[in-house]
Amino acid sequence: MQFSPDRFNKLINGRAQSMEWRKGYACPCVSRSSGAAAPNCPHCHGKGTLWDDAIPGLAALTERDTLRQWKDFGMLDSGDVVMIISSDSVLYDIGQNDRVIMKNRTVPFSLNLVSGVRDTLRLPVVSLDRIFWFLEDGSLSDGEIPDITPDGVMDFRYPPPPDTTYSVTGRQNPEYFVWTSLPADRPHHQGARLPRRVVLRKWDLYGR
């Protein structure tokens, strides 16, 4: 039997999901002495990494057995997923700290922002359900659902009062970063470009 990378790719792509890939680069704001990113950097926002614009592509999630094997190494955190990438996918050259957004799924989110200070949603929002804040008498005030610019800025007609903490709830596409590649030494196929497996970790755990 002759191994066929093309058939392997076809099998994976038949189970693939739509993804968006953002390649990461080390940000020059990192301190020479401490190695820490500048917390007020306007480009990386203190993450220490810059990312390109999103590139659409396809990749699949592996079966639970692979997750179980990875867990046996003692390296799996809650929420981790293992992604398998066909060799003909745009995502094939994905690397550590790159970002991945799963476009076929949505998950809920709820967070606090401060009016006039921090009004930007730095996550792939699909929809907003509710926005509210406390009034001076302790009662709740519901606000309008604003439009969102491509940069994540909420465009209110009637924004919450200045310097007011307000709650934002909605749904987003789940976002991850590449934590590591699973080892896969395949010398028996003479160096053929075969599918890769990488571990994705929840984006909200990213940090330095």
mmCIF file of N, CA, C and O in Angstrom, residues 99-184:
data_model
loop_
_atom_site.group_PDB
_atom_site.id
_atom_site.type_symbol
_atom_site.label_atom_id
_atom_site.label_comp_id
_atom_site.label_asym_id
_atom_site.label_seq_id
_atom_site.Cartn_x
_atom_site.Cartn_y
_atom_site.Cartn_z
ATOM 1 N N ARG A 99 -2.211 33.420 16.955
ATOM 2 C CA ARG A 99 -3.591 33.384 17.430
ATOM 3 C C ARG A 99 -4.498 32.681 16.426
ATOM 4 O O ARG A 99 -4.302 32.762 15.214
ATOM 5 N N VAL A 100 -5.517 31.989 16.965
ATOM 6 C CA VAL A 100 -6.475 31.260 16.138
ATOM 7 C C VAL A 100 -7.888 31.567 16.632
ATOM 8 O O VAL A 100 -8.164 31.480 17.831
ATOM 9 N N ILE A 101 -8.766 31.940 15.712
ATOM 10 C CA ILE A 101 -10.179 32.170 16.023
ATOM 11 C C ILE A 101 -11.003 31.106 15.309
ATOM 12 O O ILE A 101 -10.844 30.900 14.109
ATOM 13 N N MET A 102 -11.877 30.433 16.038
ATOM 14 C CA MET A 102 -12.757 29.421 15.456
ATOM 15 C C MET A 102 -14.048 30.093 15.007
ATOM 16 O O MET A 102 -14.844 30.550 15.823
ATOM 17 N N LYS A 103 -14.258 30.149 13.697
ATOM 18 C CA LYS A 103 -15.365 30.915 13.134
ATOM 19 C C LYS A 103 -16.687 30.161 13.119
ATOM 20 O O LYS A 103 -17.746 30.776 12.930
ATOM 21 N N ASN A 104 -16.669 28.840 13.312
ATOM 22 C CA ASN A 104 -17.903 28.064 13.256
ATOM 23 C C ASN A 104 -18.566 27.887 14.620
ATOM 24 O O ASN A 104 -19.600 27.225 14.720
ATOM 25 N N ARG A 105 -17.975 28.449 15.675
ATOM 26 C CA ARG A 105 -18.520 28.298 17.018
ATOM 27 C C ARG A 105 -18.657 29.663 17.679
ATOM 28 O O ARG A 105 -17.934 30.604 17.334
ATOM 29 N N THR A 106 -19.563 29.764 18.629
ATOM 30 C CA THR A 106 -19.651 30.954 19.470
ATOM 31 C C THR A 106 -19.747 30.532 20.927
ATOM 32 O O THR A 106 -20.256 29.445 21.239
ATOM 33 N N VAL A 107 -19.256 31.390 21.808
ATOM 34 C CA VAL A 107 -19.309 31.158 23.249
ATOM 35 C C VAL A 107 -19.716 32.465 23.913
ATOM 36 O O VAL A 107 -19.478 33.558 23.371
ATOM 37 N N PRO A 108 -20.343 32.410 25.099
ATOM 38 C CA PRO A 108 -20.734 33.639 25.788
ATOM 39 C C PRO A 108 -19.548 34.330 26.445
ATOM 40 O O PRO A 108 -18.547 33.694 26.786
ATOM 41 N N PHE A 109 -19.671 35.637 26.620
ATOM 42 C CA PHE A 109 -18.689 36.391 27.394
ATOM 43 C C PHE A 109 -19.415 37.474 28.188
ATOM 44 O O PHE A 109 -20.527 37.898 27.835
ATOM 45 N N SER A 110 -18.821 37.905 29.282
ATOM 46 C CA SER A 110 -19.332 39.018 30.073
ATOM 47 C C SER A 110 -18.142 39.673 30.758
ATOM 48 O O SER A 110 -17.342 38.997 31.418
ATOM 49 N N LEU A 111 -18.009 40.978 30.582
ATOM 50 C CA LEU A 111 -16.865 41.679 31.151
ATOM 51 C C LEU A 111 -17.253 43.114 31.499
ATOM 52 O O LEU A 111 -18.327 43.590 31.133
ATOM 53 N N ASN A 112 -16.358 43.785 32.237
ATOM 54 C CA ASN A 112 -16.574 45.171 32.634
ATOM 55 C C ASN A 112 -15.642 46.099 31.863
ATOM 56 O O ASN A 112 -14.454 45.782 31.670
ATOM 57 N N LEU A 113 -16.178 47.245 31.447
ATOM 58 C CA LEU A 113 -15.395 48.298 30.824
ATOM 59 C C LEU A 113 -15.652 49.602 31.580
ATOM 60 O O LEU A 113 -16.548 49.664 32.422
ATOM 61 N N VAL A 114 -14.862 50.625 31.273
ATOM 62 C CA VAL A 114 -15.012 51.929 31.928
ATOM 63 C C VAL A 114 -15.263 52.978 30.862
ATOM 64 O O VAL A 114 -14.443 53.171 29.954
ATOM 65 N N SER A 115 -16.371 53.664 30.956
ATOM 66 C CA SER A 115 -16.777 54.634 29.943
ATOM 67 C C SER A 115 -15.768 55.774 29.815
ATOM 68 O O SER A 115 -15.382 56.399 30.800
ATOM 69 N N GLY A 116 -15.318 55.997 28.577
ATOM 70 C CA GLY A 116 -14.370 57.062 28.311
ATOM 71 C C GLY A 116 -12.943 56.736 28.651
ATOM 72 O O GLY A 116 -12.031 57.514 28.360
ATOM 73 N N VAL A 117 -12.704 55.569 29.261
ATOM 74 C CA VAL A 117 -11.356 55.160 29.647
ATOM 75 C C VAL A 117 -10.953 53.893 28.907
ATOM 76 O O VAL A 117 -9.871 53.802 28.310
ATOM 77 N N ARG A 118 -11.821 52.918 28.933
ATOM 78 C CA ARG A 118 -11.552 51.619 28.295
ATOM 79 C C ARG A 118 -12.845 51.122 27.662
ATOM 80 O O ARG A 118 -13.600 50.381 28.266
ATOM 81 N N ASP A 119 -13.093 51.557 26.433
ATOM 82 C CA ASP A 119 -14.337 51.228 25.745
ATOM 83 C C ASP A 119 -14.127 50.277 24.564
ATOM 84 O O ASP A 119 -15.022 50.124 23.738
ATOM 85 N N THR A 120 -12.961 49.661 24.472
ATOM 86 C CA THR A 120 -12.647 48.827 23.315
ATOM 87 C C THR A 120 -12.786 47.347 23.663
ATOM 88 O O THR A 120 -12.246 46.892 24.672
ATOM 89 N N LEU A 121 -13.496 46.604 22.828
ATOM 90 C CA LEU A 121 -13.637 45.156 22.993
ATOM 91 C C LEU A 121 -12.544 44.459 22.191
ATOM 92 O O LEU A 121 -12.581 44.436 20.962
ATOM 93 N N ARG A 122 -11.555 43.911 22.873
ATOM 94 C CA ARG A 122 -10.436 43.261 22.201
ATOM 95 C C ARG A 122 -10.691 41.757 22.113
ATOM 96 O O ARG A 122 -9.893 40.943 22.574
ATOM 97 N N LEU A 123 -11.805 41.398 21.522
ATOM 98 C CA LEU A 123 -12.164 39.999 21.330
ATOM 99 C C LEU A 123 -13.082 39.919 20.112
ATOM 100 O O LEU A 123 -13.699 40.907 19.721
ATOM 101 N N PRO A 124 -13.164 38.747 19.475
ATOM 102 C CA PRO A 124 -13.952 38.605 18.240
ATOM 103 C C PRO A 124 -15.452 38.514 18.531
ATOM 104 O O PRO A 124 -16.039 37.441 18.571
ATOM 105 N N VAL A 125 -16.080 39.662 18.728
ATOM 106 C CA VAL A 125 -17.492 39.727 19.112
ATOM 107 C C VAL A 125 -18.390 39.337 17.940
ATOM 108 O O VAL A 125 -18.205 39.795 16.807
ATOM 109 N N VAL A 126 -19.370 38.493 18.209
ATOM 110 C CA VAL A 126 -20.389 38.128 17.225
ATOM 111 C C VAL A 126 -21.653 38.953 17.451
ATOM 112 O O VAL A 126 -22.279 39.450 16.509
ATOM 113 N N SER A 127 -22.049 39.109 18.718
ATOM 114 C CA SER A 127 -23.241 39.890 19.042
ATOM 115 C C SER A 127 -23.156 40.381 20.478
ATOM 116 O O SER A 127 -22.445 39.810 21.311
ATOM 117 N N LEU A 128 -23.884 41.456 20.787
ATOM 118 C CA LEU A 128 -24.018 41.969 22.144
ATOM 119 C C LEU A 128 -25.453 41.769 22.604
ATOM 120 O O LEU A 128 -26.402 42.006 21.857
ATOM 121 N N ASP A 129 -25.620 41.324 23.849
ATOM 122 C CA ASP A 129 -26.950 41.040 24.395
ATOM 123 C C ASP A 129 -27.425 42.111 25.374
ATOM 124 O O ASP A 129 -28.607 42.455 25.403
ATOM 125 N N ARG A 130 -26.499 42.619 26.200
ATOM 126 C CA ARG A 130 -26.916 43.551 27.237
ATOM 127 C C ARG A 130 -25.753 44.418 27.685
ATOM 128 O O ARG A 130 -24.616 43.949 27.782
ATOM 129 N N ILE A 131 -26.049 45.686 27.985
ATOM 130 C CA ILE A 131 -25.095 46.619 28.572
ATOM 131 C C ILE A 131 -25.815 47.359 29.703
ATOM 132 O O ILE A 131 -26.913 47.889 29.491
ATOM 133 N N PHE A 132 -25.214 47.359 30.904
ATOM 134 C CA PHE A 132 -25.865 48.053 32.016
ATOM 135 C C PHE A 132 -24.835 48.526 33.028
ATOM 136 O O PHE A 132 -23.689 48.085 33.030
ATOM 137 N N TRP A 133 -25.282 49.459 33.908
ATOM 138 C CA TRP A 133 -24.416 50.005 34.949
ATOM 139 C C TRP A 133 -25.274 50.442 36.129
ATOM 140 O O TRP A 133 -26.502 50.478 36.051
ATOM 141 N N PHE A 134 -24.619 50.747 37.242
ATOM 142 C CA PHE A 134 -25.310 51.227 38.435
ATOM 143 C C PHE A 134 -25.502 52.740 38.365
ATOM 144 O O PHE A 134 -24.596 53.483 37.966
ATOM 145 N N LEU A 135 -26.664 53.198 38.797
ATOM 146 C CA LEU A 135 -26.906 54.621 39.003
ATOM 147 C C LEU A 135 -26.473 55.012 40.419
ATOM 148 O O LEU A 135 -26.130 54.152 41.240
ATOM 149 N N GLU A 136 -26.495 56.289 40.723
ATOM 150 C CA GLU A 136 -26.040 56.753 42.034
ATOM 151 C C GLU A 136 -26.876 56.185 43.179
ATOM 152 O O GLU A 136 -26.376 56.003 44.291
ATOM 153 N N ASP A 137 -28.158 55.893 42.916
ATOM 154 C CA ASP A 137 -29.006 55.348 43.980
ATOM 155 C C ASP A 137 -28.902 53.828 44.096
ATOM 156 O O ASP A 137 -29.627 53.205 44.873
ATOM 157 N N GLY A 138 -27.980 53.229 43.319
ATOM 158 C CA GLY A 138 -27.768 51.786 43.387
ATOM 159 C C GLY A 138 -28.637 50.976 42.453
ATOM 160 O O GLY A 138 -28.478 49.757 42.370
ATOM 161 N N SER A 139 -29.548 51.604 41.748
ATOM 162 C CA SER A 139 -30.384 50.869 40.788
ATOM 163 C C SER A 139 -29.621 50.636 39.484
ATOM 164 O O SER A 139 -28.599 51.288 39.219
ATOM 165 N N LEU A 140 -30.134 49.711 38.695
ATOM 166 C CA LEU A 140 -29.492 49.369 37.429
ATOM 167 C C LEU A 140 -30.085 50.172 36.288
ATOM 168 O O LEU A 140 -31.295 50.413 36.231
ATOM 169 N N SER A 141 -29.233 50.562 35.367
ATOM 170 C CA SER A 141 -29.665 51.269 34.166
ATOM 171 C C SER A 141 -29.175 50.507 32.945
ATOM 172 O O SER A 141 -27.966 50.275 32.794
ATOM 173 N N ASP A 142 -30.095 50.074 32.087
ATOM 174 C CA ASP A 142 -29.712 49.386 30.861
ATOM 175 C C ASP A 142 -29.455 50.396 29.751
ATOM 176 O O ASP A 142 -30.243 51.335 29.539
ATOM 177 N N GLY A 143 -28.364 50.191 29.030
ATOM 178 C CA GLY A 143 -28.014 51.068 27.919
ATOM 179 C C GLY A 143 -28.362 50.446 26.583
ATOM 180 O O GLY A 143 -28.777 49.288 26.488
ATOM 181 N N GLU A 144 -28.184 51.222 25.539
ATOM 182 C CA GLU A 144 -28.428 50.757 24.181
ATOM 183 C C GLU A 144 -27.350 49.754 23.759
ATOM 184 O O GLU A 144 -26.271 49.707 24.342
ATOM 185 N N ILE A 145 -27.660 48.959 22.746
ATOM 186 C CA ILE A 145 -26.664 48.083 22.137
ATOM 187 C C ILE A 145 -25.988 48.875 21.013
ATOM 188 O O ILE A 145 -26.635 49.243 20.022
ATOM 189 N N PRO A 146 -24.697 49.174 21.143
ATOM 190 C CA PRO A 146 -24.034 50.029 20.159
ATOM 191 C C PRO A 146 -23.547 49.249 18.941
ATOM 192 O O PRO A 146 -23.480 48.013 18.948
ATOM 193 N N ASP A 147 -23.196 49.986 17.896
ATOM 194 C CA ASP A 147 -22.447 49.390 16.794
ATOM 195 C C ASP A 147 -21.002 49.203 17.248
ATOM 196 O O ASP A 147 -20.527 49.878 18.168
ATOM 197 N N ILE A 148 -20.310 48.270 16.606
ATOM 198 C CA ILE A 148 -18.909 48.003 16.937
ATOM 199 C C ILE A 148 -18.063 48.206 15.689
ATOM 200 O O ILE A 148 -18.347 47.626 14.639
ATOM 201 N N THR A 149 -17.032 49.034 15.781
ATOM 202 C CA THR A 149 -16.144 49.270 14.648
ATOM 203 C C THR A 149 -15.233 48.061 14.451
ATOM 204 O O THR A 149 -15.097 47.215 15.353
ATOM 205 N N PRO A 150 -14.585 47.933 13.288
ATOM 206 C CA PRO A 150 -13.647 46.816 13.074
ATOM 207 C C PRO A 150 -12.523 46.752 14.103
ATOM 208 O O PRO A 150 -11.941 45.689 14.332
ATOM 209 N N ASP A 151 -12.217 47.892 14.741
ATOM 210 C CA ASP A 151 -11.167 47.919 15.765
ATOM 211 C C ASP A 151 -11.697 47.571 17.153
ATOM 212 O O ASP A 151 -10.952 47.613 18.133
ATOM 213 N N GLY A 152 -12.997 47.254 17.262
ATOM 214 C CA GLY A 152 -13.569 46.868 18.545
ATOM 215 C C GLY A 152 -14.079 48.018 19.382
ATOM 216 O O GLY A 152 -14.467 47.817 20.538
ATOM 217 N N VAL A 153 -14.101 49.227 18.826
ATOM 218 C CA VAL A 153 -14.609 50.390 19.570
ATOM 219 C C VAL A 153 -16.134 50.409 19.482
ATOM 220 O O VAL A 153 -16.711 50.281 18.394
ATOM 221 N N MET A 154 -16.794 50.550 20.632
ATOM 222 C CA MET A 154 -18.250 50.600 20.660
ATOM 223 C C MET A 154 -18.732 52.017 20.361
ATOM 224 O O MET A 154 -18.361 52.971 21.052
ATOM 225 N N ASP A 155 -19.542 52.134 19.333
ATOM 226 C CA ASP A 155 -20.023 53.426 18.861
ATOM 227 C C ASP A 155 -21.400 53.705 19.459
ATOM 228 O O ASP A 155 -22.442 53.380 18.891
ATOM 229 N N PHE A 156 -21.410 54.322 20.643
ATOM 230 C CA PHE A 156 -22.655 54.639 21.352
ATOM 231 C C PHE A 156 -23.265 55.938 20.815
ATOM 232 O O PHE A 156 -22.559 56.911 20.571
ATOM 233 N N ARG A 157 -24.576 55.962 20.703
ATOM 234 C CA ARG A 157 -25.270 57.240 20.538
ATOM 235 C C ARG A 157 -25.419 57.918 21.902
ATOM 236 O O ARG A 157 -25.263 59.129 22.030
ATOM 237 N N TYR A 158 -25.755 57.106 22.908
ATOM 238 C CA TYR A 158 -25.911 57.608 24.273
ATOM 239 C C TYR A 158 -25.047 56.746 25.194
ATOM 240 O O TYR A 158 -25.516 55.751 25.754
ATOM 241 N N PRO A 159 -23.772 57.099 25.353
ATOM 242 C CA PRO A 159 -22.856 56.259 26.125
ATOM 243 C C PRO A 159 -23.156 56.314 27.618
ATOM 244 O O PRO A 159 -23.839 57.230 28.101
ATOM 245 N N PRO A 160 -22.660 55.351 28.377
ATOM 246 C CA PRO A 160 -22.755 55.436 29.843
ATOM 247 C C PRO A 160 -22.058 56.701 30.336
ATOM 248 O O PRO A 160 -21.193 57.256 29.649
ATOM 249 N N PRO A 161 -22.432 57.202 31.513
ATOM 250 C CA PRO A 161 -21.788 58.411 32.045
ATOM 251 C C PRO A 161 -20.265 58.252 32.096
ATOM 252 O O PRO A 161 -19.756 57.138 32.297
ATOM 253 N N PRO A 162 -19.522 59.331 31.897
ATOM 254 C CA PRO A 162 -18.055 59.254 31.910
ATOM 255 C C PRO A 162 -17.524 58.614 33.194
ATOM 256 O O PRO A 162 -18.063 58.823 34.277
ATOM 257 N N ASP A 163 -16.477 57.814 33.025
ATOM 258 C CA ASP A 163 -15.769 57.170 34.138
ATOM 259 C C ASP A 163 -16.666 56.199 34.911
ATOM 260 O O ASP A 163 -16.409 55.897 36.076
ATOM 261 N N THR A 164 -17.706 55.680 34.240
ATOM 262 C CA THR A 164 -18.605 54.706 34.864
ATOM 263 C C THR A 164 -18.225 53.292 34.436
ATOM 264 O O THR A 164 -18.010 53.029 33.254
ATOM 265 N N THR A 165 -18.140 52.392 35.405
ATOM 266 C CA THR A 165 -17.917 50.982 35.075
ATOM 267 C C THR A 165 -19.236 50.370 34.618
ATOM 268 O O THR A 165 -20.254 50.495 35.306
ATOM 269 N N TYR A 166 -19.213 49.728 33.466
ATOM 270 C CA TYR A 166 -20.437 49.120 32.953
ATOM 271 C C TYR A 166 -20.170 47.693 32.486
ATOM 272 O O TYR A 166 -19.049 47.333 32.116
ATOM 273 N N SER A 167 -21.209 46.885 32.539
ATOM 274 C CA SER A 167 -21.130 45.465 32.194
ATOM 275 C C SER A 167 -21.546 45.260 30.738
ATOM 276 O O SER A 167 -22.540 45.825 30.282
ATOM 277 N N VAL A 168 -20.779 44.447 30.028
ATOM 278 C CA VAL A 168 -21.056 44.122 28.621
ATOM 279 C C VAL A 168 -21.147 42.605 28.494
ATOM 280 O O VAL A 168 -20.230 41.888 28.894
ATOM 281 N N THR A 169 -22.255 42.122 27.946
ATOM 282 C CA THR A 169 -22.473 40.682 27.789
ATOM 283 C C THR A 169 -22.863 40.398 26.333
ATOM 284 O O THR A 169 -23.603 41.161 25.722
ATOM 285 N N GLY A 170 -22.345 39.304 25.804
ATOM 286 C CA GLY A 170 -22.669 38.928 24.432
ATOM 287 C C GLY A 170 -22.089 37.583 24.076
ATOM 288 O O GLY A 170 -21.817 36.753 24.951
ATOM 289 N N ARG A 171 -21.873 37.374 22.780
ATOM 290 C CA ARG A 171 -21.285 36.128 22.293
ATOM 291 C C ARG A 171 -20.108 36.460 21.386
ATOM 292 O O ARG A 171 -20.114 37.470 20.675
ATOM 293 N N GLN A 172 -19.106 35.596 21.433
ATOM 294 C CA GLN A 172 -17.902 35.781 20.642
ATOM 295 C C GLN A 172 -17.485 34.455 20.015
ATOM 296 O O GLN A 172 -17.904 33.379 20.459
ATOM 297 N N ASN A 173 -16.670 34.553 18.973
ATOM 298 C CA ASN A 173 -15.998 33.349 18.472
ATOM 299 C C ASN A 173 -14.893 32.991 19.455
ATOM 300 O O ASN A 173 -14.169 33.879 19.917
ATOM 301 N N PRO A 174 -14.727 31.718 19.804
ATOM 302 C CA PRO A 174 -13.645 31.348 20.722
ATOM 303 C C PRO A 174 -12.281 31.624 20.101
ATOM 304 O O PRO A 174 -12.064 31.351 18.923
ATOM 305 N N GLU A 175 -11.394 32.174 20.904
ATOM 306 C CA GLU A 175 -10.048 32.525 20.426
ATOM 307 C C GLU A 175 -9.003 31.824 21.276
ATOM 308 O O GLU A 175 -9.131 31.710 22.491
ATOM 309 N N TYR A 176 -7.943 31.368 20.614
ATOM 310 C CA TYR A 176 -6.875 30.611 21.256
ATOM 311 C C TYR A 176 -5.520 31.141 20.785
ATOM 312 O O TYR A 176 -5.430 31.882 19.811
ATOM 313 N N PHE A 177 -4.472 30.739 21.497
ATOM 314 C CA PHE A 177 -3.120 30.959 20.990
ATOM 315 C C PHE A 177 -2.399 29.616 20.943
ATOM 316 O O PHE A 177 -2.734 28.678 21.675
ATOM 317 N N VAL A 178 -1.424 29.518 20.051
ATOM 318 C CA VAL A 178 -0.663 28.281 19.898
ATOM 319 C C VAL A 178 0.327 28.172 21.041
ATOM 320 O O VAL A 178 1.205 29.029 21.201
ATOM 321 N N TRP A 179 0.154 27.124 21.829
ATOM 322 C CA TRP A 179 1.040 26.944 22.973
ATOM 323 C C TRP A 179 2.271 26.129 22.589
ATOM 324 O O TRP A 179 3.394 26.472 22.950
ATOM 325 N N THR A 180 2.087 25.046 21.862
ATOM 326 C CA THR A 180 3.218 24.218 21.449
ATOM 327 C C THR A 180 2.778 23.278 20.345
ATOM 328 O O THR A 180 1.586 23.079 20.107
ATOM 329 N N SER A 181 3.757 22.699 19.661
ATOM 330 C CA SER A 181 3.491 21.655 18.678
ATOM 331 C C SER A 181 3.708 20.296 19.330
ATOM 332 O O SER A 181 4.644 20.113 20.111
ATOM 333 N N LEU A 182 2.831 19.345 19.003
ATOM 334 C CA LEU A 182 3.045 17.987 19.483
ATOM 335 C C LEU A 182 4.163 17.341 18.682
ATOM 336 O O LEU A 182 4.238 17.514 17.457
ATOM 337 N N PRO A 183 5.052 16.579 19.329
ATOM 338 C CA PRO A 183 6.152 15.943 18.581
ATOM 339 C C PRO A 183 5.609 14.936 17.585
ATOM 340 O O PRO A 183 4.682 14.187 17.869
ATOM 341 N N ALA A 184 6.179 14.962 16.385
ATOM 342 C CA ALA A 184 5.753 14.030 15.339
ATOM 343 C C ALA A 184 6.919 13.766 14.403
ATOM 344 O O ALA A 184 7.116 14.477 13.423
#
